[in-house]
Coordinates of C-alpha atoms and ligand atoms in Angstrom, one line a residue:
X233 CA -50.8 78.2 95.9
X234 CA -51.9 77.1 92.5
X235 CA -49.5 77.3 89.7
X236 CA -50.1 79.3 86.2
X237 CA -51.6 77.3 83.5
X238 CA -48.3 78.3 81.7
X239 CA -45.9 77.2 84.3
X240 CA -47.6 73.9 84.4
X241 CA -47.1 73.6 80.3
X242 CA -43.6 74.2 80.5
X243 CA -43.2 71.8 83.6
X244 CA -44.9 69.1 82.0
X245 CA -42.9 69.6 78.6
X246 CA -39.9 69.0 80.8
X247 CA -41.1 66.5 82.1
X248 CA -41.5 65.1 79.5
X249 CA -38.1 66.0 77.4
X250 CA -36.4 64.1 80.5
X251 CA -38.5 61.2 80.2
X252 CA -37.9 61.3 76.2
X253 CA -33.8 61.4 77.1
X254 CA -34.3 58.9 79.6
X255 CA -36.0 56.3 76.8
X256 CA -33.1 57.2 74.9
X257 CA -30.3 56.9 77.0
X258 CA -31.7 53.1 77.7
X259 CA -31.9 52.2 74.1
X260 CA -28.5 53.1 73.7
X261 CA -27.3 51.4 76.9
X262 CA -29.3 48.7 75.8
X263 CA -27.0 45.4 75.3
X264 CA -24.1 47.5 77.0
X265 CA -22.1 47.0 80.0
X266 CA -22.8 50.0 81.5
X267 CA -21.4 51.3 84.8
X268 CA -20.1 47.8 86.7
X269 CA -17.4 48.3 90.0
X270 CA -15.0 48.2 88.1
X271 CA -15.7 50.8 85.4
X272 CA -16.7 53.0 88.5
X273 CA -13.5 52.1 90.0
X274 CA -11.7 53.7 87.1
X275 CA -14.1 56.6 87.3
X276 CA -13.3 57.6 90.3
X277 CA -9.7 57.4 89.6
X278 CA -10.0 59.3 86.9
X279 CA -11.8 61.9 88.5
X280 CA -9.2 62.1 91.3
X281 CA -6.3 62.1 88.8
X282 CA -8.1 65.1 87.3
X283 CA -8.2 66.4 90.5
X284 CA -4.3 66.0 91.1
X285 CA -3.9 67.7 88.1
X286 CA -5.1 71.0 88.9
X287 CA -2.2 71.2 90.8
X288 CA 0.5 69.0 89.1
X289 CA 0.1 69.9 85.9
X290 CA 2.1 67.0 84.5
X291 CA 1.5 65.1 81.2
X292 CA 1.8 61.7 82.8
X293 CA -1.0 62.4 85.3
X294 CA -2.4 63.9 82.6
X295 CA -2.0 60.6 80.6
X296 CA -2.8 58.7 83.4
X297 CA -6.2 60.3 83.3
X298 CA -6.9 59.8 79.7
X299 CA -6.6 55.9 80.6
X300 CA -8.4 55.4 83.5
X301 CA -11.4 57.5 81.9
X302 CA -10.9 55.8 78.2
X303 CA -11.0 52.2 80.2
X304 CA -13.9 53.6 82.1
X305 CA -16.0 54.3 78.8
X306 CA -15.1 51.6 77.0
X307 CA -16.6 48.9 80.2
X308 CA -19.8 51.2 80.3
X309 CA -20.6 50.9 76.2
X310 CA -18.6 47.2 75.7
X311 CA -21.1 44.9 73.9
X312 CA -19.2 42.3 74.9
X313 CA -20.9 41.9 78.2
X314 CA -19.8 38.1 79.1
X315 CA -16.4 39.2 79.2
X316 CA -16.6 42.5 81.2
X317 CA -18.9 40.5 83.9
X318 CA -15.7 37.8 84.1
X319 CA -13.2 40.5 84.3
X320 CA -15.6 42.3 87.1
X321 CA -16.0 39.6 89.0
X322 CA -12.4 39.0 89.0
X323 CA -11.6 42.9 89.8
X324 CA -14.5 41.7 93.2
X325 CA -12.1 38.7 94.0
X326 CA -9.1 40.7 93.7
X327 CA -10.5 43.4 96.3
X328 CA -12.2 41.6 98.4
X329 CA -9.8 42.7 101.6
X330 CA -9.6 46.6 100.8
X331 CA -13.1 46.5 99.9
X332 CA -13.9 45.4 103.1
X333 CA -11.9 47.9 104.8
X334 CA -13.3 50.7 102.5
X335 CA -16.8 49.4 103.9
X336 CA -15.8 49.9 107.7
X337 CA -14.0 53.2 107.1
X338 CA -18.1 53.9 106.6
X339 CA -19.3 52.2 108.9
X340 CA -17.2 53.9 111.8
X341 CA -18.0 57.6 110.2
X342 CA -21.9 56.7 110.3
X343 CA -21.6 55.4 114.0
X344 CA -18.7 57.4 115.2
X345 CA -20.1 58.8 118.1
X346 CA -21.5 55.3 119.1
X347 CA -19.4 52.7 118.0
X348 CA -15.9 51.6 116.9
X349 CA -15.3 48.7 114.2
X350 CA -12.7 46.2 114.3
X351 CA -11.5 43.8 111.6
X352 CA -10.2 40.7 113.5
X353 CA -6.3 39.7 112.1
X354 CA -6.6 36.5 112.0
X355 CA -10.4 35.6 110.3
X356 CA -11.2 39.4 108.5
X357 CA -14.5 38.7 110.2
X358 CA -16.2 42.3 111.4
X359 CA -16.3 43.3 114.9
X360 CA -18.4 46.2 116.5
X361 CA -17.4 47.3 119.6
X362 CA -19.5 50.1 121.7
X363 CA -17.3 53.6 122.0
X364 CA -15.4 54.6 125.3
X365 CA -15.0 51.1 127.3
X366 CA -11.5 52.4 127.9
X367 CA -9.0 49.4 127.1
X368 CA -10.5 46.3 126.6
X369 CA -10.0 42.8 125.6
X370 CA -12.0 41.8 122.1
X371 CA -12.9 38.7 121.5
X372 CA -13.8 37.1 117.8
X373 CA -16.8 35.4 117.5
X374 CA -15.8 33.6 115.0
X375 CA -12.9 32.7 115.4
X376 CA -12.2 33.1 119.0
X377 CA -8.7 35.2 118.2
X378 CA -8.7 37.7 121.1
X379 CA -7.3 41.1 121.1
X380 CA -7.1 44.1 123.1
X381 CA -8.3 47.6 122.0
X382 CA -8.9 50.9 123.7
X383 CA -12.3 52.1 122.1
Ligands
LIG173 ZN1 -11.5 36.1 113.9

């Protein structure tokens, strides 16, 4: 069905009011951080402190908050973007092990009904194991560590 010559006016005019506050938006984050993993990082604590504190109700949560999402706004609008890359990267380097975990918690929801994940103990090297084997033994291809598992 063809739409109204109005309705297509006022489409295109918002069309074109978000395309205006898009060209905004990246004039102003122009020579800005903006959101690295570690700002989002704080985001997300943030957001879950907020959270917490529907049903706390405590000033130190509450305070808690107010410096995760302060820290998180000052990274995204820092000018000073050689030093928020270094302290990044070194947020990365810190993480690299619960990060990797974080990533296989997704991994095994996507493929739950077809796979399990394993994260061998002695290497941290990824193992993919298909579901309902019973007990068996694993085997690291990496680093030959074995290990038995029911999956
Ligand atoms: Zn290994």
């Amino acid at each position: 069905m063809p739409l109204m010559k109005k309705e297509v006016n006022d489409m295109d005019k918002i069309r074109q009011f978000g395309n205006q506050m898009y060209y905004r938006m990246a004039q102003f984050m122009y020579g800005r951080n903006g959101l690295d993993a570690l700002a989002r990082t704080c985001n997300w604590i943030a957001i879950f402190l907020l959270v917490i504190n529907l049903f706390v109700q405590s000033s130190i949560v509450y305070l808690l908050w107010l410096i995760f999402f302060s820290y998180s706004c000052f990274r995204v609008y820092s000018r000073n973007i050689p030093k928020r890359y270094a302290e990044n990267q070194k947020f990365l380097d810190m993480t690299t092990v619960p990060r990797k975990y974080a990533k296989l918690a997704k991994l095994q929801w996507r493929d739950r009904k077809v796979s399990r994940y394993y994260i061998c103990k002695s290497c941290h090297q990824q193992i993919r194991v298909p579901k309902g084997k019973g007990r068996i033994e694993i085997r690291c291809p990496k680093c030959n560590e074995r290990f038995i598992k029911k999956t």
